PDB file of C-alpha atoms in Angstrom:
ATOM      1  CA  MET A   1       0.055  -0.062   0.213  1.00 46.00           C
ATOM      2  CA  PRO A   2       1.364   3.794  -0.413  1.00 59.00           C
ATOM      3  CA  SER A   3       2.613   5.651   2.540  1.00 81.00           C
ATOM      4  CA  ALA A   4       0.638   8.551   3.260  1.00 91.00           C
ATOM      5  CA  ILE A   5       1.328  11.839   2.230  1.00 94.00           C
ATOM      6  CA  TYR A   6       1.665  14.906   4.424  1.00 95.00           C
ATOM      7  CA  ALA A   7       2.337  18.564   3.794  1.00 96.00           C
ATOM      8  CA  HIS A   8       2.536  21.603   5.567  1.00 98.00           C
ATOM      9  CA  LEU A   9      -0.295  24.127   4.282  1.00 98.00           C
ATOM     10  CA  THR A  10       1.619  27.389   3.939  1.00 98.00           C
ATOM     11  CA  ASP A  11      -1.454  29.491   3.208  1.00 98.00           C
ATOM     12  CA  ARG A  12      -3.264  28.722   6.717  1.00 98.00           C
ATOM     13  CA  SER A  13      -2.947  30.341   9.876  1.00 98.00           C
ATOM     14  CA  LEU A  14      -4.456  29.779  13.308  1.00 98.00           C
ATOM     15  CA  ILE A  15      -6.913  32.234  14.983  1.00 98.00           C
ATOM     16  CA  LYS A  16      -7.070  30.803  18.954  1.00 98.00           C
ATOM     17  CA  VAL A  17     -11.145  31.617  20.604  1.00 98.00           C
ATOM     18  CA  ALA A  18     -11.039  30.858  24.151  1.00 98.00           C
ATOM     19  CA  GLY A  19     -13.176  32.295  27.188  1.00 97.00           C
ATOM     20  CA  ASP A  20     -16.095  31.398  28.993  1.00 96.00           C
ATOM     21  CA  GLU A  21     -18.722  32.113  26.663  1.00 97.00           C
ATOM     22  CA  ALA A  22     -16.313  31.118  23.503  1.00 97.00           C
ATOM     23  CA  THR A  23     -19.069  28.319  22.085  1.00 96.00           C
ATOM     24  CA  HIS A  24     -22.151  30.883  22.514  1.00 95.00           C
ATOM     25  CA  PHE A  25     -19.855  33.151  20.566  1.00 97.00           C
ATOM     26  CA  LEU A  26     -19.376  30.860  17.670  1.00 97.00           C
ATOM     27  CA  GLN A  27     -22.282  29.256  17.918  1.00 96.00           C
ATOM     28  CA  ASN A  28     -24.404  32.726  16.992  1.00 95.00           C
ATOM     29  CA  LEU A  29     -22.100  33.600  14.527  1.00 97.00           C
ATOM     30  CA  VAL A  30     -20.808  31.226  12.231  1.00 98.00           C
ATOM     31  CA  THR A  31     -22.899  28.880   9.891  1.00 98.00           C
ATOM     32  CA  SER A  32     -22.006  24.960  11.477  1.00 97.00           C
ATOM     33  CA  ASP A  33     -23.369  23.595  14.832  1.00 96.00           C
ATOM     34  CA  ILE A  34     -20.314  24.446  17.464  1.00 96.00           C
ATOM     35  CA  ASP A  35     -22.283  22.998  20.460  1.00 93.00           C
ATOM     36  CA  ASN A  36     -21.942  18.890  18.515  1.00 89.00           C
ATOM     37  CA  LEU A  37     -17.948  19.665  18.290  1.00 90.00           C
ATOM     38  CA  GLY A  38     -17.332  17.399  21.737  1.00 80.00           C
ATOM     39  CA  GLN A  39     -14.049  17.697  23.328  1.00 75.00           C
ATOM     40  CA  LEU A  40     -11.885  17.106  20.596  1.00 74.00           C
ATOM     41  CA  GLY A  41     -13.739  17.534  16.830  1.00 92.00           C
ATOM     42  CA  ALA A  42     -13.772  19.844  13.804  1.00 96.00           C
ATOM     43  CA  ALA A  43     -15.725  21.477  11.738  1.00 96.00           C
ATOM     44  CA  SER A  44     -16.397  23.270   8.328  1.00 97.00           C
ATOM     45  CA  ALA A  45     -18.182  26.757   8.546  1.00 98.00           C
ATOM     46  CA  ALA A  46     -18.167  30.330   7.137  1.00 98.00           C
ATOM     47  CA  LEU A  47     -18.903  33.664   8.431  1.00 98.00           C
ATOM     48  CA  LEU A  48     -21.368  35.377   6.041  1.00 98.00           C
ATOM     49  CA  THR A  49     -22.584  38.839   5.255  1.00 97.00           C
ATOM     50  CA  PRO A  50     -26.263  40.025   6.505  1.00 95.00           C
ATOM     51  CA  GLN A  51     -27.163  39.264   2.858  1.00 96.00           C
ATOM     52  CA  GLY A  52     -26.079  35.782   3.211  1.00 97.00           C
ATOM     53  CA  LYS A  53     -22.878  35.594   1.181  1.00 98.00           C
ATOM     54  CA  ILE A  54     -19.362  33.955   2.249  1.00 98.00           C
ATOM     55  CA  LEU A  55     -17.101  36.681   3.545  1.00 98.00           C
ATOM     56  CA  PHE A  56     -14.721  34.446   5.168  1.00 98.00           C
ATOM     57  CA  ASP A  57     -14.583  30.440   5.194  1.00 98.00           C
ATOM     58  CA  PHE A  58     -12.625  28.137   7.558  1.00 98.00           C
ATOM     59  CA  LEU A  59     -12.163  25.038   9.876  1.00 98.00           C
ATOM     60  CA  ILE A  60     -12.447  25.430  13.193  1.00 98.00           C
ATOM     61  CA  TYR A  61     -11.261  22.833  15.951  1.00 97.00           C
ATOM     62  CA  LYS A  62     -12.120  22.567  19.380  1.00 96.00           C
ATOM     63  CA  VAL A  63      -9.411  21.519  21.983  1.00 95.00           C
ATOM     64  CA  ASP A  64     -11.137  20.853  25.220  1.00 91.00           C
ATOM     65  CA  ASP A  65     -12.413  24.258  25.961  1.00 92.00           C
ATOM     66  CA  VAL A  66     -10.393  26.280  23.235  1.00 97.00           C
ATOM     67  CA  TYR A  67     -10.970  26.805  19.651  1.00 97.00           C
ATOM     68  CA  TYR A  68      -8.817  27.127  16.623  1.00 98.00           C
ATOM     69  CA  VAL A  69      -9.567  28.790  13.999  1.00 98.00           C
ATOM     70  CA  ASP A  70      -7.737  28.051  10.949  1.00 98.00           C
ATOM     71  CA  ALA A  71      -8.302  30.404   7.461  1.00 98.00           C
ATOM     72  CA  PRO A  72      -6.278  31.559   4.975  1.00 98.00           C
ATOM     73  CA  SER A  73      -3.254  33.737   5.874  1.00 98.00           C
ATOM     74  CA  ALA A  74      -3.883  36.321   3.378  1.00 98.00           C
ATOM     75  CA  VAL A  75      -7.359  37.367   5.405  1.00 98.00           C
ATOM     76  CA  ALA A  76      -6.532  36.028   8.854  1.00 98.00           C
ATOM     77  CA  THR A  77      -5.518  39.335   9.969  1.00 98.00           C
ATOM     78  CA  ASP A  78      -8.834  40.797   8.307  1.00 98.00           C
ATOM     79  CA  LEU A  79     -10.777  37.479  10.090  1.00 98.00           C
ATOM     80  CA  LEU A  80      -9.853  38.552  13.421  1.00 98.00           C
ATOM     81  CA  LYS A  81     -10.618  41.654  13.571  1.00 98.00           C
ATOM     82  CA  ARG A  82     -14.248  40.988  12.168  1.00 97.00           C
ATOM     83  CA  LEU A  83     -14.511  38.346  15.222  1.00 97.00           C
ATOM     84  CA  THR A  84     -13.047  41.029  17.157  1.00 97.00           C
ATOM     85  CA  PHE A  85     -15.884  43.492  15.979  1.00 96.00           C
ATOM     86  CA  TYR A  86     -18.622  40.744  17.296  1.00 95.00           C
ATOM     87  CA  ARG A  87     -17.244  40.359  20.142  1.00 94.00           C
ATOM     88  CA  LEU A  88     -18.676  43.319  21.968  1.00 89.00           C
ATOM     89  CA  ARG A  89     -19.015  42.502  25.541  1.00 88.00           C
ATOM     90  CA  ALA A  90     -18.854  38.673  25.632  1.00 90.00           C
ATOM     91  CA  LYS A  91     -16.171  36.737  27.975  1.00 95.00           C
ATOM     92  CA  VAL A  92     -14.275  35.968  24.702  1.00 97.00           C
ATOM     93  CA  ASP A  93     -10.312  36.063  24.491  1.00 98.00           C
ATOM     94  CA  LEU A  94      -9.287  36.507  20.764  1.00 98.00           C
ATOM     95  CA  GLU A  95      -5.818  36.245  19.545  1.00 98.00           C
ATOM     96  CA  ALA A  96      -3.688  35.005  16.235  1.00 98.00           C
ATOM     97  CA  VAL A  97      -1.615  31.971  17.468  1.00 98.00           C
ATOM     98  CA  ASP A  98       2.398  32.197  16.983  1.00 97.00           C
ATOM     99  CA  ALA A  99       3.359  31.824  13.501  1.00 96.00           C
ATOM    100  CA  GLU A 100       6.052  28.870  14.503  1.00 97.00           C
ATOM    101  CA  ILE A 101       2.756  26.980  15.074  1.00 98.00           C
ATOM    102  CA  GLY A 102       1.236  25.438  11.555  1.00 97.00           C
ATOM    103  CA  VAL A 103      -1.389  23.374  10.017  1.00 98.00           C
ATOM    104  CA  PHE A 104      -0.389  20.206   8.154  1.00 97.00           C
ATOM    105  CA  ALA A 105      -2.717  17.723   5.778  1.00 96.00           C
ATOM    106  CA  VAL A 106      -2.277  13.883   6.144  1.00 95.00           C
ATOM    107  CA  TRP A 107      -3.793  12.149   3.765  1.00 95.00           C
ATOM    108  CA  GLY A 108      -3.768   8.368   1.778  1.00 90.00           C
ATOM    109  CA  ASN A 109      -2.241   5.413   4.052  1.00 82.00           C
ATOM    110  CA  GLY A 110      -1.395   6.074   7.616  1.00 70.00           C
ATOM    111  CA  LYS A 111      -2.892   8.243  10.826  1.00 71.00           C
ATOM    112  CA  ALA A 112      -1.101  10.880  12.581  1.00 67.00           C
ATOM    113  CA  ALA A 113      -3.143  11.158  15.544  1.00 62.00           C
ATOM    114  CA  ASP A 114       0.324  10.899  18.138  1.00 72.00           C
ATOM    115  CA  LYS A 115       1.751  13.793  16.366  1.00 80.00           C
ATOM    116  CA  GLY A 116       1.637  17.821  17.268  1.00 90.00           C
ATOM    117  CA  LEU A 117      -0.340  19.244  19.640  1.00 93.00           C
ATOM    118  CA  PHE A 118      -3.788  17.460  18.095  1.00 94.00           C
ATOM    119  CA  SER A 119      -4.899  16.411  14.823  1.00 93.00           C
ATOM    120  CA  VAL A 120      -8.468  16.047  14.047  1.00 93.00           C
ATOM    121  CA  ASN A 121     -10.408  14.464  10.924  1.00 94.00           C
ATOM    122  CA  ASP A 122     -10.853  16.852   7.886  1.00 96.00           C
ATOM    123  CA  PRO A 123     -14.414  17.742   8.612  1.00 96.00           C
ATOM    124  CA  ARG A 124     -15.477  17.960   5.132  1.00 97.00           C
ATOM    125  CA  LEU A 125     -14.753  14.889   3.251  1.00 97.00           C
ATOM    126  CA  GLU A 126     -12.684  11.906   4.634  1.00 95.00           C
ATOM    127  CA  ALA A 127     -10.834  11.359   1.430  1.00 95.00           C
ATOM    128  CA  LEU A 128      -9.249  14.816   2.481  1.00 96.00           C
ATOM    129  CA  GLY A 129      -7.261  13.039   5.168  1.00 95.00           C
ATOM    130  CA  GLN A 130      -6.580  14.920   8.704  1.00 94.00           C
ATOM    131  CA  ARG A 131      -5.530  18.177   9.621  1.00 95.00           C
ATOM    132  CA  VAL A 132      -2.871  18.138  12.209  1.00 96.00           C
ATOM    133  CA  VAL A 133      -1.720  21.675  14.039  1.00 97.00           C
ATOM    134  CA  GLY A 134       2.168  21.785  15.429  1.00 97.00           C
ATOM    135  CA  GLN A 135       4.871  23.237  15.845  1.00 97.00           C
ATOM    136  CA  ILE A 136       6.313  23.594  12.110  1.00 97.00           C
ATOM    137  CA  ASP A 137       9.891  22.206  12.915  1.00 96.00           C
ATOM    138  CA  GLN A 138       8.882  19.327  14.692  1.00 95.00           C
ATOM    139  CA  LEU A 139       5.915  18.293  12.430  1.00 95.00           C
ATOM    140  CA  SER A 140       8.276  18.610   9.580  1.00 94.00           C
ATOM    141  CA  GLN A 141      10.286  15.610  10.798  1.00 92.00           C
ATOM    142  CA  SER A 142       8.369  13.604  12.739  1.00 91.00           C
ATOM    143  CA  LEU A 143       5.331  12.982  10.372  1.00 92.00           C
ATOM    144  CA  ASP A 144       5.360   9.451   8.965  1.00 88.00           C
ATOM    145  CA  GLY A 145       4.743   9.451   4.897  1.00 90.00           C
ATOM    146  CA  VAL A 146       6.030  10.725   2.095  1.00 92.00           C
ATOM    147  CA  ALA A 147       6.825  15.061   2.299  1.00 94.00           C
ATOM    148  CA  ALA A 148       4.699  16.868  -0.491  1.00 96.00           C
ATOM    149  CA  ASP A 149       4.108  20.518  -0.902  1.00 97.00           C
ATOM    150  CA  LEU A 150       1.291  22.773  -0.690  1.00 98.00           C
ATOM    151  CA  SER A 151       0.533  22.490  -4.117  1.00 97.00           C
ATOM    152  CA  ALA A 152       0.606  18.345  -4.009  1.00 97.00           C
ATOM    153  CA  TYR A 153      -2.569  19.083  -1.402  1.00 98.00           C
ATOM    154  CA  ASP A 154      -4.340  21.606  -3.488  1.00 98.00           C
ATOM    155  CA  ALA A 155      -4.287  18.485  -6.379  1.00 97.00           C
ATOM    156  CA  HIS A 156      -5.570  16.375  -3.941  1.00 97.00           C
ATOM    157  CA  ARG A 157      -8.525  18.456  -2.635  1.00 98.00           C
ATOM    158  CA  ILE A 158      -9.264  19.471  -6.456  1.00 98.00           C
ATOM    159  CA  ALA A 159      -9.486  15.715  -7.458  1.00 96.00           C
ATOM    160  CA  HIS A 160     -12.129  15.030  -5.073  1.00 97.00           C
ATOM    161  CA  GLY A 161     -13.951  18.161  -5.759  1.00 98.00           C
ATOM    162  CA  VAL A 162     -13.827  20.325  -2.407  1.00 98.00           C
ATOM    163  CA  PRO A 163     -13.637  24.327  -3.259  1.00 98.00           C
ATOM    164  CA  GLU A 164     -12.156  26.807  -0.893  1.00 98.00           C
ATOM    165  CA  GLY A 165     -12.361  30.448  -0.537  1.00 98.00           C
ATOM    166  CA  LEU A 166      -9.587  33.058  -2.177  1.00 98.00           C
ATOM    167  CA  LYS A 167      -8.802  29.640  -4.345  1.00 98.00           C
ATOM    168  CA  ASP A 168     -11.702  29.064  -5.599  1.00 98.00           C
ATOM    169  CA  TYR A 169     -13.945  32.253  -5.789  1.00 98.00           C
ATOM    170  CA  ASP A 170     -13.754  35.288  -3.866  1.00 97.00           C
ATOM    171  CA  TYR A 171     -15.237  36.540  -0.457  1.00 98.00           C
ATOM    172  CA  SER A 172     -18.149  38.559  -0.655  1.00 97.00           C
ATOM    173  CA  ASP A 173     -19.325  37.152  -4.149  1.00 96.00           C
ATOM    174  CA  ILE A 174     -21.408  33.588  -3.389  1.00 97.00           C
ATOM    175  CA  PHE A 175     -23.491  31.673  -1.175  1.00 97.00           C
ATOM    176  CA  PRO A 176     -22.903  28.631   1.001  1.00 98.00           C
ATOM    177  CA  HIS A 177     -24.917  26.808  -1.108  1.00 97.00           C
ATOM    178  CA  ASP A 178     -23.040  27.782  -4.497  1.00 98.00           C
ATOM    179  CA  ALA A 179     -20.254  26.564  -2.540  1.00 98.00           C
ATOM    180  CA  ASP A 180     -21.265  23.371  -1.830  1.00 98.00           C
ATOM    181  CA  LEU A 181     -20.804  24.402   2.138  1.00 98.00           C
ATOM    182  CA  ASP A 182     -24.225  22.214   2.706  1.00 96.00           C
ATOM    183  CA  GLN A 183     -22.793  19.257   1.153  1.00 96.00           C
ATOM    184  CA  LEU A 184     -19.481  19.253   2.831  1.00 97.00           C
ATOM    185  CA  ASN A 185     -20.583  19.668   6.685  1.00 95.00           C
ATOM    186  CA  GLY A 186     -20.465  23.505   6.503  1.00 97.00           C
ATOM    187  CA  VAL A 187     -23.891  24.611   7.388  1.00 97.00           C
ATOM    188  CA  SER A 188     -26.578  23.516  10.110  1.00 95.00           C
ATOM    189  CA  PHE A 189     -30.041  23.699   9.189  1.00 94.00           C
ATOM    190  CA  THR A 190     -30.712  22.874  12.749  1.00 92.00           C
ATOM    191  CA  LYS A 191     -29.232  25.305  15.200  1.00 91.00           C
ATOM    192  CA  GLY A 192     -30.497  28.810  15.633  1.00 86.00           C
ATOM    193  CA  CYS A 193     -29.616  32.022  13.756  1.00 92.00           C
ATOM    194  CA  TYR A 194     -26.659  33.377  12.991  1.00 96.00           C
ATOM    195  CA  VAL A 195     -25.210  35.769  10.802  1.00 95.00           C
ATOM    196  CA  GLY A 196     -27.010  35.665   7.224  1.00 95.00           C
ATOM    197  CA  GLN A 197     -29.188  32.607   8.663  1.00 95.00           C
ATOM    198  CA  GLU A 198     -32.527  33.261   6.826  1.00 95.00           C
ATOM    199  CA  VAL A 199     -31.034  33.632   3.497  1.00 94.00           C
ATOM    200  CA  VAL A 200     -29.246  30.261   3.469  1.00 95.00           C
ATOM    201  CA  SER A 201     -32.394  29.320   5.105  1.00 94.00           C
ATOM    202  CA  ARG A 202     -34.645  30.289   2.265  1.00 93.00           C
ATOM    203  CA  VAL A 203     -32.354  28.734  -0.592  1.00 92.00           C
ATOM    204  CA  GLN A 204     -32.115  25.362   1.336  1.00 93.00           C
ATOM    205  CA  HIS A 205     -35.865  25.336   2.155  1.00 89.00           C
ATOM    206  CA  ARG A 206     -37.181  26.014  -1.394  1.00 89.00           C
ATOM    207  CA  GLY A 207     -34.513  23.982  -3.256  1.00 81.00           C
ATOM    208  CA  THR A 208     -33.513  26.970  -4.979  1.00 78.00           C
ATOM    209  CA  ALA A 209     -29.927  26.490  -5.679  1.00 87.00           C
ATOM    210  CA  ARG A 210     -28.574  26.678  -9.449  1.00 93.00           C
ATOM    211  CA  LYS A 211     -25.333  27.105  -8.732  1.00 97.00           C
ATOM    212  CA  ARG A 212     -22.793  24.555  -7.617  1.00 98.00           C
ATOM    213  CA  PHE A 213     -18.933  23.996  -7.649  1.00 98.00           C
ATOM    214  CA  VAL A 214     -17.990  21.096  -9.743  1.00 98.00           C
ATOM    215  CA  LYS A 215     -14.919  18.923 -11.121  1.00 97.00           C
ATOM    216  CA  VAL A 216     -14.034  19.742 -14.894  1.00 97.00           C
ATOM    217  CA  GLU A 217     -11.695  17.656 -16.631  1.00 96.00           C
ATOM    218  CA  SER A 218      -9.438  18.165 -20.009  1.00 96.00           C
ATOM    219  CA  SER A 219      -6.938  16.668 -21.736  1.00 94.00           C
ATOM    220  CA  SER A 220      -5.122  19.697 -22.518  1.00 93.00           C
ATOM    221  CA  ALA A 221      -3.873  22.406 -20.136  1.00 92.00           C
ATOM    222  CA  LEU A 222      -7.012  24.440 -18.288  1.00 93.00           C
ATOM    223  CA  PHE A 223      -6.896  28.618 -18.106  1.00 93.00           C
ATOM    224  CA  ASP A 224      -6.557  30.608 -15.118  1.00 94.00           C
ATOM    225  CA  LYS A 225      -9.148  30.930 -12.522  1.00 96.00           C
ATOM    226  CA  GLY A 226     -11.769  33.160 -13.428  1.00 96.00           C
ATOM    227  CA  THR A 227     -11.868  32.003 -17.087  1.00 97.00           C
ATOM    228  CA  ASP A 228     -15.567  31.429 -18.291  1.00 97.00           C
ATOM    229  CA  LEU A 229     -17.384  28.469 -19.483  1.00 98.00           C
ATOM    230  CA  THR A 230     -19.623  28.560 -22.186  1.00 97.00           C
ATOM    231  CA  ALA A 231     -21.944  26.452 -24.055  1.00 97.00           C
ATOM    232  CA  ALA A 232     -23.122  27.635 -27.572  1.00 95.00           C
ATOM    233  CA  GLY A 233     -21.282  31.013 -27.081  1.00 95.00           C
ATOM    234  CA  LYS A 234     -23.498  31.422 -24.059  1.00 96.00           C
ATOM    235  CA  ASN A 235     -21.718  32.054 -20.163  1.00 97.00           C
ATOM    236  CA  VAL A 236     -22.474  28.698 -18.143  1.00 98.00           C
ATOM    237  CA  GLY A 237     -19.869  28.863 -15.553  1.00 98.00           C
ATOM    238  CA  THR A 238     -16.595  30.396 -14.087  1.00 98.00           C
ATOM    239  CA  LEU A 239     -13.232  27.971 -13.789  1.00 98.00           C
ATOM    240  CA  GLY A 240     -11.992  28.239 -10.117  1.00 98.00           C
ATOM    241  CA  SER A 241      -8.294  26.525  -8.970  1.00 98.00           C
ATOM    242  CA  THR A 242      -6.730  23.611 -11.465  1.00 97.00           C
ATOM    243  CA  ALA A 243      -4.212  20.885 -11.197  1.00 96.00           C
ATOM    244  CA  VAL A 244      -2.737  18.512 -13.343  1.00 93.00           C
ATOM    245  CA  GLY A 245      -4.543  15.366 -13.296  1.00 81.00           C
ATOM    246  CA  GLN A 246      -3.981  11.812 -14.516  1.00 79.00           C
ATOM    247  CA  LYS A 247      -4.772  12.059 -18.130  1.00 81.00           C
ATOM    248  CA  GLY A 248      -4.446  15.876 -18.148  1.00 91.00           C
ATOM    249  CA  SER A 249      -5.560  18.928 -16.465  1.00 96.00           C
ATOM    250  CA  VAL A 250      -8.405  18.827 -13.201  1.00 97.00           C
ATOM    251  CA  GLY A 251      -9.893  21.881 -12.153  1.00 97.00           C
ATOM    252  CA  LEU A 252     -13.766  23.328 -10.195  1.00 98.00           C
ATOM    253  CA  ALA A 253     -15.765  25.465 -11.772  1.00 98.00           C
ATOM    254  CA  LEU A 254     -19.253  27.539 -10.553  1.00 98.00           C
ATOM    255  CA  ILE A 255     -21.723  26.660 -12.749  1.00 98.00           C
ATOM    256  CA  ARG A 256     -25.669  27.090 -13.797  1.00 97.00           C
ATOM    257  CA  LEU A 257     -26.579  23.214 -13.067  1.00 97.00           C
ATOM    258  CA  ASP A 258     -29.587  24.075 -15.222  1.00 96.00           C
ATOM    259  CA  LYS A 259     -28.052  25.516 -18.495  1.00 96.00           C
ATOM    260  CA  VAL A 260     -25.081  23.192 -18.336  1.00 97.00           C
ATOM    261  CA  ALA A 261     -27.369  20.084 -18.397  1.00 96.00           C
ATOM    262  CA  GLN A 262     -29.285  22.072 -21.097  1.00 96.00           C
ATOM    263  CA  ALA A 263     -26.255  22.251 -23.089  1.00 96.00           C
ATOM    264  CA  LYS A 264     -25.553  18.450 -22.143  1.00 94.00           C
ATOM    265  CA  ASP A 265     -29.082  17.776 -23.634  1.00 95.00           C
ATOM    266  CA  ASN A 266     -28.386  19.752 -26.903  1.00 94.00           C
ATOM    267  CA  GLY A 267     -25.213  18.271 -27.507  1.00 95.00           C
ATOM    268  CA  ASN A 268     -23.238  21.613 -26.982  1.00 97.00           C
ATOM    269  CA  PRO A 269     -19.764  21.085 -26.196  1.00 97.00           C
ATOM    270  CA  LEU A 270     -18.572  22.973 -22.651  1.00 97.00           C
ATOM    271  CA  LEU A 271     -15.761  25.237 -23.240  1.00 97.00           C
ATOM    272  CA  CYS A 272     -13.247  26.404 -21.073  1.00 96.00           C
ATOM    273  CA  GLY A 273     -11.528  29.181 -23.331  1.00 93.00           C
ATOM    274  CA  ASP A 274     -11.454  27.581 -26.311  1.00 93.00           C
ATOM    275  CA  VAL A 275     -10.366  23.932 -24.665  1.00 95.00           C
ATOM    276  CA  GLU A 276     -13.380  21.600 -24.201  1.00 96.00           C
ATOM    277  CA  VAL A 277     -13.977  20.655 -20.793  1.00 97.00           C
ATOM    278  CA  ASP A 278     -15.898  17.506 -19.024  1.00 96.00           C
ATOM    279  CA  VAL A 279     -17.975  18.435 -16.207  1.00 97.00           C
ATOM    280  CA  ILE A 280     -18.794  15.706 -13.542  1.00 96.00           C
ATOM    281  CA  LEU A 281     -20.313  16.216 -10.482  1.00 97.00           C
ATOM    282  CA  PRO A 282     -18.373  14.774  -7.280  1.00 97.00           C
ATOM    283  CA  GLU A 283     -18.737  11.733  -5.974  1.00 96.00           C
ATOM    284  CA  TRP A 284     -20.095  13.282  -2.693  1.00 97.00           C
ATOM    285  CA  ALA A 285     -22.489  15.910  -4.309  1.00 97.00           C
ATOM    286  CA  LYS A 286     -26.081  14.829  -3.334  1.00 95.00           C
ATOM    287  CA  PHE A 287     -27.305  17.514  -5.801  1.00 95.00           C
ATOM    288  CA  THR A 288     -27.900  16.252  -8.981  1.00 94.00           C
ATOM    289  CA  TRP A 289     -28.643  17.834 -12.532  1.00 94.00           C
ATOM    290  CA  PRO A 290     -32.133  19.229 -12.705  1.00 91.00           C
ATOM    291  CA  GLU A 291     -34.496  18.045 -15.348  1.00 82.00           C
ATOM    292  CA  THR A 292     -34.592  19.969 -18.768  1.00 71.00           C
ATOM    293  CA  SER A 293     -35.691  19.456 -22.507  1.00 53.00           C
ATOM    294  CA  ALA A 294     -33.734  20.066 -24.931  1.00 45.00           C
ATOM    295  CA  ALA A 295     -34.014  23.546 -26.974  1.00 42.00           C
ATOM    296  CA  ASP A 296     -34.988  23.837 -30.542  1.00 36.00           C
TER     297      ASP A 296
END
């Protein structure tokens, strides 16, 4: 069996959330159910605008009574400021974790449960493996398996159809359903209110999510993030991140499900720039192609 693969996620930073009211604070703010994390658990989550769009996406780890927010480094300072803005008079301590503490991903065959300060299973998808938090120098030397880099992890993530903020979409542009957060354990529809909750609940109950991130594959190299996907000259989606696949290129794209289904029914090729692509629903997806009829 192939060995485990591990990579230091150099583009991730941690924010520590502690204090008597930390659980209540996060529960009333983010999209996932913090009350169900237990003593050592993880959640995928987002902080939304009042209009229900994703302002930040991140993972949350709970270790005893302390929470760690695993967010893109590029926006970690902004996220900390936003959390501080919402804190008001709550008994919550917020601080950036020392840069010597890093986040590693471990996937493939093998576990890292006894390594670092703590490790948790990635809450989005089992195939993504584990997240391990600890001293960067120590973990770089002590983790078992084959060392890889951030691009290898991103290729693994993309191959499993899991989008991430900044890499696949810009913040304040799309809704949680667009980013498949409802499919990847990132949204609770049974907890109480949180910022933007009314819009998200309305989309869920009405079943009106028409845009979704899906996989795209091509035997040719794909273009940069933001390239339009078209069918019969009409826009049907936008490309996110890409990687080299087993038979060419693989990427993620935010598409209009109904328009792509219509193109498929009509036999119109789907193009990314001038490159023909196949559009594939991820294996974990609970959504399907909408029923449609071929156009004249």
